C-alpha positions in Angstrom: 20.7 25.9 4.3 18.9 22.6 4.8 21.4 19.8 4.1 19.9 16.7 2.4 21.0 13.2 1.4 19.0 11.5 -1.3 18.8 7.7 -1.1 17.3 5.9 -4.2 18.6 3.0 -6.2 17.6 4.7 -9.5 20.1 7.3 -10.7 17.6 9.2 -12.7 15.3 9.5 -9.7 18.2 10.8 -7.5 19.0 13.4 -10.2 15.4 14.5 -10.5 14.9 14.9 -6.8 18.3 16.7 -6.4 17.3 19.2 -9.2 13.9 19.9 -7.6 15.3 20.4 -4.1 18.4 22.4 -5.2 16.1 24.8 -7.1 14.3 25.7 -3.8 17.1 28.0 -2.8 17.3 27.0 0.8 18.1 23.3 0.3 21.5 21.8 -0.5 21.9 18.2 -1.6 25.1 17.1 0.1 25.1 13.4 -0.8 23.4 10.6 -2.7 23.1 6.9 -2.0 21.9 4.0 -4.1 21.3 1.5 -1.3 20.2 1.4 2.3 23.7 0.6 3.5 25.1 3.6 1.6 22.4 5.8 3.0 23.3 4.9 6.5 27.0 5.5 5.8 26.2 8.9 4.3 24.0 9.9 7.2 26.8 8.9 9.7 29.5 10.8 7.8 27.6 13.9 6.7 25.0 14.3 9.4 22.4 15.9 7.0 19.3 17.6 8.3 17.1 15.3 6.2 17.5 12.0 4.4 15.0 11.5 1.5 14.6 7.7 1.6 13.2 5.3 -1.0 11.7 2.1 0.4 12.9 -0.6 -2.0 16.6 -0.6 -2.3 19.4 -3.3 -2.2 21.8 -3.8 0.6 19.3 -3.1 3.4 16.1 -1.6 2.3 14.8 1.9 3.1 12.9 0.8 6.2 16.0 -0.9 7.7 18.0 2.2 6.9 15.4 4.5 8.4 15.5 2.5 11.7 19.3 2.7 11.8 19.4 6.4 10.9 16.7 7.6 13.4 18.6 5.7 16.1 21.8 7.6 15.6 23.0 9.9 18.3 22.2 13.6 18.0 22.2 15.5 15.7 19.9 12.8 14.3 18.8 13.3 10.7 15.1 13.3 10.0 14.0 10.7 7.5 11.4 11.6 4.9 10.3 8.6 2.9 9.9 9.4 -0.8 8.3 6.4 -2.6 6.1 5.2 -5.4 4.2 3.0 -3.0 1.0 4.4 -1.4 -0.1 1.1 0.1 -1.0 1.4 3.7 1.5 -1.4 4.6 4.4 0.5 3.3 3.3 3.6 5.1 2.9 1.6 8.3 6.4 0.3 7.9 7.9 3.7 7.3 6.3 5.3 10.3 7.1 2.3 12.4 10.7 2.6 11.4 10.8 6.2 12.6 10.1 8.3 9.4 8.6 11.7 10.0 6.3 11.2 7.0 5.8 9.8 3.6 5.7 11.7 0.2 4.8 10.0 -3.1 7.3 10.5 -5.9 4.5 11.8 -8.2 3.5 14.5 -5.8 3.8 18.1 -6.9 7.3 19.6 -6.5 6.1 22.0 -3.9 4.9 19.1 -1.7 8.3 17.5 -1.7 10.1 20.8 -0.9 7.6 21.6 1.8 8.0 18.1 3.2 11.8 18.5 3.4 11.5 21.9 5.1 9.1 20.6 7.7 11.2 17.5 8.3 14.2 19.8 8.9 12.1 21.8 11.5 11.3 18.6 13.3 7.7 18.6 12.2 6.0 15.4 11.0 3.8 15.4 8.0 0.7 14.8 10.1 -1.6 16.8 7.8 -0.5 14.9 4.7 -3.4 12.7 3.6 -1.2 9.7 3.1 0.2 10.0 6.7 -3.1 10.8 8.4 -5.0 8.0 6.5 -3.1 5.3 8.2 -2.0 6.7 11.6 -5.0 5.4 13.5 -4.8 2.0 12.0 -1.1 2.0 12.5 -1.6 2.7 16.2 -4.1 -0.1 16.5 -1.7 -2.5 14.8 1.0 -1.5 17.3 -1.4 -2.0 20.2 -2.1 -5.5 19.0 1.5 -6.5 18.4 3.3 -4.8 21.3 2.8 -4.6 25.1 0.8 -1.8 26.5 3.2 1.1 27.3 1.3 1.9 30.5 -0.1 5.3 29.7 -1.3 5.9 33.2 2.3 6.0 34.3 3.0 9.1 32.1 1.5 12.1 33.9 0.6 15.0 31.6 -0.6 18.4 32.5 -4.0 19.5 31.1 -2.3 21.8 28.7 0.0 19.1 27.5 -3.0 16.9 26.9 -4.7 19.6 24.9 -1.6 20.2 22.7 -1.2 16.5 22.0 -4.9 16.1 21.0 -4.6 19.1 18.6 -1.4 17.6 17.2 -3.3 14.4 16.5 -5.7 16.4 14.4 -2.8 17.4 12.1 -2.4 20.9 13.5 0.9 22.8 13.3 2.3 24.6 16.3 0.9 27.9 15.1 -2.6 26.3 14.6 -2.5 24.7 18.0 -1.4 28.1 19.5 -4.3 29.8 17.8 -6.8 27.2 19.0 -5.6 27.1 22.6 -4.8 30.8 22.9 -1.1 30.1 23.5 2.2 31.3 22.1 3.7 29.0 19.5 6.8 28.7 21.6 4.7 27.5 24.5 3.1 24.9 22.4 6.5 23.7 21.3 7.6 23.5 24.9 4.6 21.5 25.9 5.1 19.0 23.1 8.8 18.7 23.8 8.0 17.9 27.4 5.5 15.2 26.4 8.1 13.7 24.0 10.6 13.6 26.9 8.0 11.9 29.2 6.9 9.3 26.6 10.2 8.7 24.9 8.7 9.6 21.5 11.3 10.4 18.8 9.3 13.1 17.1 5.8 14.3 16.4 4.7 11.3 14.4 5.9 8.9 17.2 4.1 11.1 19.7 0.8 10.8 17.8 1.3 7.0 17.7 1.8 7.0 21.4 -1.4 9.1 21.9 -3.5 6.6 19.9 -2.0 3.6 21.6 -2.4 5.1 25.1 -6.0 5.9 24.5 -5.4 9.7 24.9 -7.2 10.1 21.6 -9.6 7.7 19.8 -8.5 6.1 16.5 
């Protein structure tokens, strides 16, 4: 079972999300929180697989809570931001804070369920239109506001480069494997190796690094 904590300051929203996720069969809602601080407390105590996080909440907003949760020691919960805001600035903030993706509250139920499942598997929602729309601009913003990480000091093998570039196109491990004629397990190994080399905390962070480093064009 995928263990989930739902963080939203509106009780009706929490109830609705819990109903949708619990009906999926393979998802168990183990906790709820009405504030950013409570979400962090629940994440520390329960160690869920995924935290579904709203952005605007009292006592530390969702972006602050996301930063704190994704910095926890392993097993680190994945954070999927579930919000009503589709403005690029909010998506920037969520990704910058370490979220694996963003889903709108008015998305179809299957989109939310699929997002939770993918987050639990350690996959970012890189093929979601909302995530992909801003990833290049987000990378440019980070480049302007942060020192260059020195991409030339991170040696990648040709196959690692290929896998990262396909990942930046929103491809899943299976898609990358089919494109590059590799086994999915090999793709996963290549991407894990690149994450270790770059310090990326997941697939979304790895894509951000790829844009910032110039490995792919934004």
